[in-house]
């Protein structure tokens, strides 16, 4: 399945980082929805045919772990890639998500890890 057929939800309270990831993913051919907090992310996750989530760990209010737990209840098979400025996440968090990476790993790593979570073809 070409990247353009995949709808990705990005959730992050840092608007600049969120916009950079949106542009990166769109240039890679993905369709992208963005949310600036966990509540909006959960709303979009429930109402849109999202195929993967790129989720920030440290957010005010509802953090990434809480958002991921809620997502697993409503749509348990949707892959979640957790981003963090921290180099180590709590084990509980890494058990909830499919993959985790630090924000410092950069764009190529993000695209590679996200791509590994999605089906390569519809055939």
PDB file of C-alpha atoms in Angstrom:
ATOM      1  CA  UNK A   1       0.000   0.000   0.000  1.00  0.00           C
ATOM      2  CA  UNK A   2       1.567   3.329  -1.013  1.00  0.00           C
ATOM      3  CA  UNK A   3       2.237   5.757   1.830  1.00  0.00           C
ATOM      4  CA  UNK A   4      -0.473   8.094   0.498  1.00  0.00           C
ATOM      5  CA  UNK A   5      -3.120   5.559   1.344  1.00  0.00           C
ATOM      6  CA  UNK A   6      -2.177   5.574   5.037  1.00  0.00           C
ATOM      7  CA  UNK A   7      -3.755   8.073   7.434  1.00  0.00           C
ATOM      8  CA  UNK A   8      -1.417   8.969  10.297  1.00  0.00           C
ATOM      9  CA  UNK A   9      -2.400  10.805  13.480  1.00  0.00           C
ATOM     10  CA  UNK A  10       0.338  12.913  15.110  1.00  0.00           C
ATOM     11  CA  UNK A  11      -0.242  14.098  18.679  1.00  0.00           C
ATOM     12  CA  UNK A  12       2.133  16.571  20.356  1.00  0.00           C
ATOM     13  CA  UNK A  13       1.712  19.695  22.478  1.00  0.00           C
ATOM     14  CA  UNK A  14       4.788  21.296  20.879  1.00  0.00           C
ATOM     15  CA  UNK A  15       3.286  22.983  17.827  1.00  0.00           C
ATOM     16  CA  UNK A  16       6.569  23.500  15.954  1.00  0.00           C
ATOM     17  CA  UNK A  17       7.528  19.828  16.263  1.00  0.00           C
ATOM     18  CA  UNK A  18       4.005  18.793  15.321  1.00  0.00           C
ATOM     19  CA  UNK A  19       4.098  20.944  12.184  1.00  0.00           C
ATOM     20  CA  UNK A  20       7.559  19.677  11.214  1.00  0.00           C
ATOM     21  CA  UNK A  21       6.373  16.056  11.518  1.00  0.00           C
ATOM     22  CA  UNK A  22       3.207  16.839   9.539  1.00  0.00           C
ATOM     23  CA  UNK A  23       5.264  18.299   6.684  1.00  0.00           C
ATOM     24  CA  UNK A  24       7.779  15.433   6.803  1.00  0.00           C
ATOM     25  CA  UNK A  25       5.069  12.777   6.685  1.00  0.00           C
ATOM     26  CA  UNK A  26       3.088  14.532   3.952  1.00  0.00           C
ATOM     27  CA  UNK A  27       6.244  14.842   1.830  1.00  0.00           C
ATOM     28  CA  UNK A  28       6.766  11.107   2.345  1.00  0.00           C
ATOM     29  CA  UNK A  29       3.283  10.557   0.909  1.00  0.00           C
ATOM     30  CA  UNK A  30       1.194  10.028   4.043  1.00  0.00           C
ATOM     31  CA  UNK A  31      -2.091  11.716   4.825  1.00  0.00           C
ATOM     32  CA  UNK A  32      -1.768  13.363   8.242  1.00  0.00           C
ATOM     33  CA  UNK A  33      -4.073  14.545  11.008  1.00  0.00           C
ATOM     34  CA  UNK A  34      -2.630  16.555  13.900  1.00  0.00           C
ATOM     35  CA  UNK A  35      -3.720  17.169  17.473  1.00  0.00           C
ATOM     36  CA  UNK A  36      -2.115  19.546  19.963  1.00  0.00           C
ATOM     37  CA  UNK A  37      -3.169  17.593  23.053  1.00  0.00           C
ATOM     38  CA  UNK A  38      -4.246  14.154  24.192  1.00  0.00           C
ATOM     39  CA  UNK A  39      -7.968  14.917  24.319  1.00  0.00           C
ATOM     40  CA  UNK A  40      -8.074  16.147  20.720  1.00  0.00           C
ATOM     41  CA  UNK A  41      -5.928  13.186  19.712  1.00  0.00           C
ATOM     42  CA  UNK A  42      -8.389  10.742  21.246  1.00  0.00           C
ATOM     43  CA  UNK A  43     -11.285  12.522  19.563  1.00  0.00           C
ATOM     44  CA  UNK A  44      -9.658  12.226  16.118  1.00  0.00           C
ATOM     45  CA  UNK A  45      -8.560   8.652  16.829  1.00  0.00           C
ATOM     46  CA  UNK A  46     -12.161   7.658  17.578  1.00  0.00           C
ATOM     47  CA  UNK A  47     -13.743   9.502  14.649  1.00  0.00           C
ATOM     48  CA  UNK A  48     -11.249   9.022  11.793  1.00  0.00           C
ATOM     49  CA  UNK A  49      -9.924   5.883  10.035  1.00  0.00           C
ATOM     50  CA  UNK A  50      -6.432   6.357  11.463  1.00  0.00           C
ATOM     51  CA  UNK A  51      -3.942   3.623  10.513  1.00  0.00           C
ATOM     52  CA  UNK A  52      -1.070   4.588  12.837  1.00  0.00           C
ATOM     53  CA  UNK A  53      -0.300   7.102  15.577  1.00  0.00           C
ATOM     54  CA  UNK A  54       2.852   9.124  16.241  1.00  0.00           C
ATOM     55  CA  UNK A  55       2.455  10.191  19.859  1.00  0.00           C
ATOM     56  CA  UNK A  56       4.527  12.436  22.127  1.00  0.00           C
ATOM     57  CA  UNK A  57       5.178  11.077  25.609  1.00  0.00           C
ATOM     58  CA  UNK A  58       5.500  14.256  27.694  1.00  0.00           C
ATOM     59  CA  UNK A  59       2.387  16.389  27.328  1.00  0.00           C
ATOM     60  CA  UNK A  60       0.559  18.467  29.933  1.00  0.00           C
ATOM     61  CA  UNK A  61      -2.776  17.199  31.164  1.00  0.00           C
ATOM     62  CA  UNK A  62      -3.061  13.761  29.603  1.00  0.00           C
ATOM     63  CA  UNK A  63       0.421  12.369  28.878  1.00  0.00           C
ATOM     64  CA  UNK A  64       1.288  10.026  26.028  1.00  0.00           C
ATOM     65  CA  UNK A  65       1.026   6.897  28.167  1.00  0.00           C
ATOM     66  CA  UNK A  66      -2.532   7.793  29.195  1.00  0.00           C
ATOM     67  CA  UNK A  67      -3.469   8.568  25.593  1.00  0.00           C
ATOM     68  CA  UNK A  68      -1.961   5.281  24.363  1.00  0.00           C
ATOM     69  CA  UNK A  69      -3.848   3.299  27.032  1.00  0.00           C
ATOM     70  CA  UNK A  70      -7.146   4.852  25.927  1.00  0.00           C
ATOM     71  CA  UNK A  71      -6.344   4.191  22.270  1.00  0.00           C
ATOM     72  CA  UNK A  72      -5.612   0.532  23.015  1.00  0.00           C
ATOM     73  CA  UNK A  73      -9.071   0.179  24.569  1.00  0.00           C
ATOM     74  CA  UNK A  74     -10.955   1.627  21.586  1.00  0.00           C
ATOM     75  CA  UNK A  75      -8.822   0.331  18.680  1.00  0.00           C
ATOM     76  CA  UNK A  76      -6.252  -2.150  20.015  1.00  0.00           C
ATOM     77  CA  UNK A  77      -4.701  -3.050  16.658  1.00  0.00           C
ATOM     78  CA  UNK A  78      -3.707   0.432  15.503  1.00  0.00           C
ATOM     79  CA  UNK A  79       0.091   0.791  15.771  1.00  0.00           C
ATOM     80  CA  UNK A  80       1.467   3.498  18.062  1.00  0.00           C
ATOM     81  CA  UNK A  81       4.947   5.008  17.761  1.00  0.00           C
ATOM     82  CA  UNK A  82       5.869   6.912  20.934  1.00  0.00           C
ATOM     83  CA  UNK A  83       8.241   9.879  20.671  1.00  0.00           C
ATOM     84  CA  UNK A  84      10.116  11.253  23.635  1.00  0.00           C
ATOM     85  CA  UNK A  85      12.869  13.691  24.473  1.00  0.00           C
ATOM     86  CA  UNK A  86      13.816  11.205  27.211  1.00  0.00           C
ATOM     87  CA  UNK A  87      16.324   8.521  26.272  1.00  0.00           C
ATOM     88  CA  UNK A  88      14.590   5.930  28.455  1.00  0.00           C
ATOM     89  CA  UNK A  89      10.852   5.482  28.887  1.00  0.00           C
ATOM     90  CA  UNK A  90       9.228   3.578  31.752  1.00  0.00           C
ATOM     91  CA  UNK A  91       8.758  -0.131  30.971  1.00  0.00           C
ATOM     92  CA  UNK A  92       4.993   0.299  31.388  1.00  0.00           C
ATOM     93  CA  UNK A  93       5.005   2.764  28.486  1.00  0.00           C
ATOM     94  CA  UNK A  94       7.064   0.587  26.165  1.00  0.00           C
ATOM     95  CA  UNK A  95       4.634  -2.298  26.783  1.00  0.00           C
ATOM     96  CA  UNK A  96       1.668  -0.168  25.668  1.00  0.00           C
ATOM     97  CA  UNK A  97       3.126   1.040  22.370  1.00  0.00           C
ATOM     98  CA  UNK A  98       4.493  -0.795  19.346  1.00  0.00           C
ATOM     99  CA  UNK A  99       7.715   1.197  19.052  1.00  0.00           C
ATOM    100  CA  UNK A 100       9.382   4.077  20.851  1.00  0.00           C
ATOM    101  CA  UNK A 101      12.101   6.478  19.781  1.00  0.00           C
ATOM    102  CA  UNK A 102      13.752   9.643  20.970  1.00  0.00           C
ATOM    103  CA  UNK A 103      12.984  12.875  19.167  1.00  0.00           C
ATOM    104  CA  UNK A 104      16.719  13.257  18.565  1.00  0.00           C
ATOM    105  CA  UNK A 105      16.857  10.198  16.302  1.00  0.00           C
ATOM    106  CA  UNK A 106      15.685  12.356  13.412  1.00  0.00           C
ATOM    107  CA  UNK A 107      13.487  12.195  10.347  1.00  0.00           C
ATOM    108  CA  UNK A 108      14.974   9.113   8.625  1.00  0.00           C
ATOM    109  CA  UNK A 109      14.481   7.010  11.772  1.00  0.00           C
ATOM    110  CA  UNK A 110      10.916   8.277  12.187  1.00  0.00           C
ATOM    111  CA  UNK A 111      10.034   7.371   8.594  1.00  0.00           C
ATOM    112  CA  UNK A 112      11.723   3.970   8.881  1.00  0.00           C
ATOM    113  CA  UNK A 113      10.024   3.053  12.156  1.00  0.00           C
ATOM    114  CA  UNK A 114       6.618   4.297  11.049  1.00  0.00           C
ATOM    115  CA  UNK A 115       6.954   2.411   7.772  1.00  0.00           C
ATOM    116  CA  UNK A 116       7.787  -0.785   9.654  1.00  0.00           C
ATOM    117  CA  UNK A 117       4.465  -0.550  11.507  1.00  0.00           C
ATOM    118  CA  UNK A 118       2.336  -0.289   8.369  1.00  0.00           C
ATOM    119  CA  UNK A 119       1.467  -2.943   5.796  1.00  0.00           C
ATOM    120  CA  UNK A 120       3.696  -2.685   2.722  1.00  0.00           C
ATOM    121  CA  UNK A 121       0.996  -3.543   0.229  1.00  0.00           C
ATOM    122  CA  UNK A 122      -2.716  -4.135  -0.048  1.00  0.00           C
ATOM    123  CA  UNK A 123      -2.272  -7.280  -2.144  1.00  0.00           C
TER     124      UNK A 123
END
